[in-house]
């Protein structure tokens, strides 16, 4: 496997990761591509493209699913079983970002919303008085963390304690 992944392969990875959630989508209705405004002939082009990537050792296999207007219009497993489990790793970040932006579009969420609106425990955040000194006392934050801060990874929240 090539460690340098071109952008189109990364996009394919996102789509394939989403498609790997077939068990969660098992109850979705199916429809013919034509009924949903898609070309059956064009959808048939997917398998050879994925197969070429597998043959070139760019990916081990794939489960592909196309959903249109809530219905499965195309599903195929290539080089793997249809119920194969794929690790998502850091793909949750872009998935959550897309879902958050969908909520923004629907008016259910605003980028400027304080995170404390949803997680009250974060209402009284503190920060180091001197960010360059880990032994510095904490002081109240000038402002609370927003949804926008979380999406662009500028919230100041860490994954672990690095001061030990």
PDB file of C-alpha atoms in Angstrom:
ATOM      1  CA  UNK A   1       0.000   0.000   0.000  1.00  0.00           C
ATOM      2  CA  UNK A   2       1.295   3.438  -0.900  1.00  0.00           C
ATOM      3  CA  UNK A   3       1.640   5.650   2.238  1.00  0.00           C
ATOM      4  CA  UNK A   4       1.052   8.856   0.220  1.00  0.00           C
ATOM      5  CA  UNK A   5      -2.646   9.019  -0.552  1.00  0.00           C
ATOM      6  CA  UNK A   6      -3.766  11.350  -3.355  1.00  0.00           C
ATOM      7  CA  UNK A   7      -6.758  13.596  -2.636  1.00  0.00           C
ATOM      8  CA  UNK A   8      -9.107  11.554  -4.846  1.00  0.00           C
ATOM      9  CA  UNK A   9      -8.211   8.423  -2.889  1.00  0.00           C
ATOM     10  CA  UNK A  10      -8.850  10.243   0.374  1.00  0.00           C
ATOM     11  CA  UNK A  11     -12.278  11.290  -0.920  1.00  0.00           C
ATOM     12  CA  UNK A  12     -12.937   7.718  -1.968  1.00  0.00           C
ATOM     13  CA  UNK A  13     -11.922   6.685   1.544  1.00  0.00           C
ATOM     14  CA  UNK A  14     -14.521   9.003   3.056  1.00  0.00           C
ATOM     15  CA  UNK A  15     -17.200   7.630   0.784  1.00  0.00           C
ATOM     16  CA  UNK A  16     -16.128   4.062   1.407  1.00  0.00           C
ATOM     17  CA  UNK A  17     -16.050   4.607   5.149  1.00  0.00           C
ATOM     18  CA  UNK A  18     -19.575   5.956   5.004  1.00  0.00           C
ATOM     19  CA  UNK A  19     -20.588   3.012   2.857  1.00  0.00           C
ATOM     20  CA  UNK A  20     -19.125   0.628   5.421  1.00  0.00           C
ATOM     21  CA  UNK A  21     -21.934   1.633   7.730  1.00  0.00           C
ATOM     22  CA  UNK A  22     -24.259  -0.645   5.771  1.00  0.00           C
ATOM     23  CA  UNK A  23     -25.536  -2.392   8.873  1.00  0.00           C
ATOM     24  CA  UNK A  24     -26.789   0.941  10.193  1.00  0.00           C
ATOM     25  CA  UNK A  25     -28.448   1.580   6.853  1.00  0.00           C
ATOM     26  CA  UNK A  26     -29.775  -1.953   6.396  1.00  0.00           C
ATOM     27  CA  UNK A  27     -33.353  -0.770   6.800  1.00  0.00           C
ATOM     28  CA  UNK A  28     -33.127   1.948   4.159  1.00  0.00           C
ATOM     29  CA  UNK A  29     -35.487   1.548   1.236  1.00  0.00           C
ATOM     30  CA  UNK A  30     -34.075   0.754  -2.188  1.00  0.00           C
ATOM     31  CA  UNK A  31     -34.994   2.331  -5.498  1.00  0.00           C
ATOM     32  CA  UNK A  32     -33.943   2.026  -9.098  1.00  0.00           C
ATOM     33  CA  UNK A  33     -31.339   4.585 -10.149  1.00  0.00           C
ATOM     34  CA  UNK A  34     -33.630   5.832 -12.933  1.00  0.00           C
ATOM     35  CA  UNK A  35     -36.453   6.469 -10.458  1.00  0.00           C
ATOM     36  CA  UNK A  36     -34.080   8.738  -8.529  1.00  0.00           C
ATOM     37  CA  UNK A  37     -32.713  10.557 -11.556  1.00  0.00           C
ATOM     38  CA  UNK A  38     -29.441   8.625 -11.812  1.00  0.00           C
ATOM     39  CA  UNK A  39     -27.963   6.710 -14.718  1.00  0.00           C
ATOM     40  CA  UNK A  40     -27.618   2.959 -14.237  1.00  0.00           C
ATOM     41  CA  UNK A  41     -24.905   2.924 -16.916  1.00  0.00           C
ATOM     42  CA  UNK A  42     -22.857   5.560 -15.083  1.00  0.00           C
ATOM     43  CA  UNK A  43     -23.202   3.736 -11.771  1.00  0.00           C
ATOM     44  CA  UNK A  44     -21.834   0.613 -13.470  1.00  0.00           C
ATOM     45  CA  UNK A  45     -18.581   2.563 -14.003  1.00  0.00           C
ATOM     46  CA  UNK A  46     -17.873   2.540 -10.269  1.00  0.00           C
ATOM     47  CA  UNK A  47     -16.834  -1.117  -9.988  1.00  0.00           C
ATOM     48  CA  UNK A  48     -14.064  -1.005 -12.644  1.00  0.00           C
ATOM     49  CA  UNK A  49     -12.588   2.165 -11.125  1.00  0.00           C
ATOM     50  CA  UNK A  50     -12.486   0.636  -7.647  1.00  0.00           C
ATOM     51  CA  UNK A  51     -11.209  -2.676  -9.027  1.00  0.00           C
ATOM     52  CA  UNK A  52      -8.343  -0.842 -10.755  1.00  0.00           C
ATOM     53  CA  UNK A  53      -7.384   0.786  -7.440  1.00  0.00           C
ATOM     54  CA  UNK A  54      -7.417  -2.648  -5.785  1.00  0.00           C
ATOM     55  CA  UNK A  55      -5.355  -4.171  -8.611  1.00  0.00           C
ATOM     56  CA  UNK A  56      -2.833  -1.314  -8.258  1.00  0.00           C
ATOM     57  CA  UNK A  57      -2.663  -2.003  -4.499  1.00  0.00           C
ATOM     58  CA  UNK A  58      -4.021   1.430  -3.628  1.00  0.00           C
ATOM     59  CA  UNK A  59      -6.721  -0.118  -1.436  1.00  0.00           C
ATOM     60  CA  UNK A  60      -7.450  -3.649  -0.246  1.00  0.00           C
ATOM     61  CA  UNK A  61     -11.143  -3.607  -1.108  1.00  0.00           C
ATOM     62  CA  UNK A  62     -14.266  -1.531  -0.821  1.00  0.00           C
ATOM     63  CA  UNK A  63     -17.942  -1.531  -0.048  1.00  0.00           C
ATOM     64  CA  UNK A  64     -19.665   1.139  -2.118  1.00  0.00           C
ATOM     65  CA  UNK A  65     -23.153   2.513  -1.593  1.00  0.00           C
ATOM     66  CA  UNK A  66     -24.923   5.392  -3.297  1.00  0.00           C
ATOM     67  CA  UNK A  67     -27.954   6.807  -1.509  1.00  0.00           C
ATOM     68  CA  UNK A  68     -30.227   9.306  -3.203  1.00  0.00           C
ATOM     69  CA  UNK A  69     -33.185  10.970  -1.498  1.00  0.00           C
ATOM     70  CA  UNK A  70     -33.052   8.438   1.340  1.00  0.00           C
ATOM     71  CA  UNK A  71     -33.035   5.322  -0.849  1.00  0.00           C
ATOM     72  CA  UNK A  72     -30.186   2.987  -1.757  1.00  0.00           C
ATOM     73  CA  UNK A  73     -29.793   3.112  -5.535  1.00  0.00           C
ATOM     74  CA  UNK A  74     -26.451   1.309  -5.828  1.00  0.00           C
ATOM     75  CA  UNK A  75     -24.536  -1.047  -3.564  1.00  0.00           C
ATOM     76  CA  UNK A  76     -21.528  -3.224  -4.344  1.00  0.00           C
ATOM     77  CA  UNK A  77     -18.763  -5.011  -2.444  1.00  0.00           C
ATOM     78  CA  UNK A  78     -15.463  -5.301  -4.276  1.00  0.00           C
ATOM     79  CA  UNK A  79     -12.670  -7.417  -2.849  1.00  0.00           C
ATOM     80  CA  UNK A  80     -14.315  -7.630   0.590  1.00  0.00           C
ATOM     81  CA  UNK A  81     -17.441  -9.107   2.107  1.00  0.00           C
ATOM     82  CA  UNK A  82     -20.448  -6.794   2.076  1.00  0.00           C
ATOM     83  CA  UNK A  83     -20.498  -6.728   5.882  1.00  0.00           C
ATOM     84  CA  UNK A  84     -16.773  -5.995   6.308  1.00  0.00           C
ATOM     85  CA  UNK A  85     -15.890  -3.637   9.147  1.00  0.00           C
ATOM     86  CA  UNK A  86     -13.641  -0.685   8.346  1.00  0.00           C
ATOM     87  CA  UNK A  87     -11.798   1.445  10.880  1.00  0.00           C
ATOM     88  CA  UNK A  88     -12.780   5.077  10.649  1.00  0.00           C
ATOM     89  CA  UNK A  89      -9.730   6.503  12.487  1.00  0.00           C
ATOM     90  CA  UNK A  90      -9.787  10.280  12.103  1.00  0.00           C
ATOM     91  CA  UNK A  91     -12.569  10.240   9.511  1.00  0.00           C
ATOM     92  CA  UNK A  92     -15.017  11.150  12.255  1.00  0.00           C
ATOM     93  CA  UNK A  93     -13.692  14.728  12.129  1.00  0.00           C
ATOM     94  CA  UNK A  94     -14.799  15.498   8.568  1.00  0.00           C
ATOM     95  CA  UNK A  95     -18.002  13.505   9.014  1.00  0.00           C
ATOM     96  CA  UNK A  96     -18.962  15.461  12.128  1.00  0.00           C
ATOM     97  CA  UNK A  97     -18.001  18.713  10.389  1.00  0.00           C
ATOM     98  CA  UNK A  98     -20.283  17.939   7.439  1.00  0.00           C
ATOM     99  CA  UNK A  99     -23.137  16.969   9.756  1.00  0.00           C
ATOM    100  CA  UNK A 100     -22.628  20.144  11.806  1.00  0.00           C
ATOM    101  CA  UNK A 101     -22.758  22.274   8.661  1.00  0.00           C
ATOM    102  CA  UNK A 102     -25.946  20.486   7.601  1.00  0.00           C
ATOM    103  CA  UNK A 103     -27.415  21.469  10.978  1.00  0.00           C
ATOM    104  CA  UNK A 104     -26.273  25.064  10.361  1.00  0.00           C
ATOM    105  CA  UNK A 105     -28.043  25.028   6.987  1.00  0.00           C
ATOM    106  CA  UNK A 106     -31.218  23.778   8.674  1.00  0.00           C
ATOM    107  CA  UNK A 107     -31.022  26.462  11.370  1.00  0.00           C
ATOM    108  CA  UNK A 108     -30.527  23.924  14.186  1.00  0.00           C
ATOM    109  CA  UNK A 109     -27.007  25.112  15.019  1.00  0.00           C
ATOM    110  CA  UNK A 110     -25.014  28.315  14.657  1.00  0.00           C
ATOM    111  CA  UNK A 111     -21.235  28.476  14.313  1.00  0.00           C
ATOM    112  CA  UNK A 112     -21.157  31.255  16.912  1.00  0.00           C
ATOM    113  CA  UNK A 113     -23.094  29.167  19.452  1.00  0.00           C
ATOM    114  CA  UNK A 114     -21.156  28.691  22.679  1.00  0.00           C
ATOM    115  CA  UNK A 115     -20.371  25.043  23.353  1.00  0.00           C
ATOM    116  CA  UNK A 116     -21.656  25.634  26.901  1.00  0.00           C
ATOM    117  CA  UNK A 117     -25.150  25.903  25.384  1.00  0.00           C
ATOM    118  CA  UNK A 118     -24.932  22.146  24.761  1.00  0.00           C
ATOM    119  CA  UNK A 119     -22.413  21.175  27.466  1.00  0.00           C
ATOM    120  CA  UNK A 120     -23.115  23.376  30.520  1.00  0.00           C
ATOM    121  CA  UNK A 121     -20.023  21.983  32.281  1.00  0.00           C
ATOM    122  CA  UNK A 122     -17.939  24.124  29.903  1.00  0.00           C
ATOM    123  CA  UNK A 123     -19.642  27.373  30.937  1.00  0.00           C
ATOM    124  CA  UNK A 124     -16.865  28.490  33.279  1.00  0.00           C
ATOM    125  CA  UNK A 125     -13.725  27.661  31.344  1.00  0.00           C
ATOM    126  CA  UNK A 126     -10.335  28.694  32.658  1.00  0.00           C
ATOM    127  CA  UNK A 127      -7.025  29.073  30.860  1.00  0.00           C
ATOM    128  CA  UNK A 128      -3.417  29.491  31.912  1.00  0.00           C
ATOM    129  CA  UNK A 129      -2.549  33.096  32.761  1.00  0.00           C
ATOM    130  CA  UNK A 130       0.738  32.504  30.902  1.00  0.00           C
ATOM    131  CA  UNK A 131       0.208  29.933  28.135  1.00  0.00           C
ATOM    132  CA  UNK A 132       3.974  29.390  27.873  1.00  0.00           C
ATOM    133  CA  UNK A 133       4.276  28.420  31.540  1.00  0.00           C
ATOM    134  CA  UNK A 134       2.535  25.147  32.491  1.00  0.00           C
ATOM    135  CA  UNK A 135       2.852  26.114  36.186  1.00  0.00           C
ATOM    136  CA  UNK A 136       1.039  29.406  35.659  1.00  0.00           C
ATOM    137  CA  UNK A 137      -2.198  29.916  37.611  1.00  0.00           C
ATOM    138  CA  UNK A 138      -5.481  29.651  35.744  1.00  0.00           C
ATOM    139  CA  UNK A 139      -7.760  32.589  35.072  1.00  0.00           C
ATOM    140  CA  UNK A 140     -11.265  32.816  33.580  1.00  0.00           C
ATOM    141  CA  UNK A 141     -11.245  32.563  29.782  1.00  0.00           C
ATOM    142  CA  UNK A 142     -11.899  35.812  27.919  1.00  0.00           C
ATOM    143  CA  UNK A 143     -14.643  34.067  25.966  1.00  0.00           C
ATOM    144  CA  UNK A 144     -16.160  30.628  25.807  1.00  0.00           C
ATOM    145  CA  UNK A 145     -15.437  28.020  23.182  1.00  0.00           C
ATOM    146  CA  UNK A 146     -17.756  28.168  20.170  1.00  0.00           C
ATOM    147  CA  UNK A 147     -18.903  25.515  17.724  1.00  0.00           C
ATOM    148  CA  UNK A 148     -16.694  27.268  15.161  1.00  0.00           C
ATOM    149  CA  UNK A 149     -13.671  26.806  17.450  1.00  0.00           C
ATOM    150  CA  UNK A 150     -14.370  23.084  17.688  1.00  0.00           C
ATOM    151  CA  UNK A 151     -14.760  22.651  13.937  1.00  0.00           C
ATOM    152  CA  UNK A 152     -11.470  24.380  13.147  1.00  0.00           C
ATOM    153  CA  UNK A 153      -9.646  22.747  16.088  1.00  0.00           C
ATOM    154  CA  UNK A 154      -8.837  26.057  17.792  1.00  0.00           C
ATOM    155  CA  UNK A 155     -10.768  25.463  21.012  1.00  0.00           C
ATOM    156  CA  UNK A 156      -7.673  25.033  23.160  1.00  0.00           C
ATOM    157  CA  UNK A 157      -8.964  21.694  24.400  1.00  0.00           C
ATOM    158  CA  UNK A 158      -6.318  18.979  24.451  1.00  0.00           C
ATOM    159  CA  UNK A 159      -6.527  15.250  23.869  1.00  0.00           C
ATOM    160  CA  UNK A 160      -4.320  14.407  26.816  1.00  0.00           C
ATOM    161  CA  UNK A 161      -2.352  15.979  29.622  1.00  0.00           C
ATOM    162  CA  UNK A 162       1.044  16.895  28.227  1.00  0.00           C
ATOM    163  CA  UNK A 163       2.503  18.445  31.384  1.00  0.00           C
ATOM    164  CA  UNK A 164       3.468  15.203  33.125  1.00  0.00           C
TER     165      UNK A 164
END
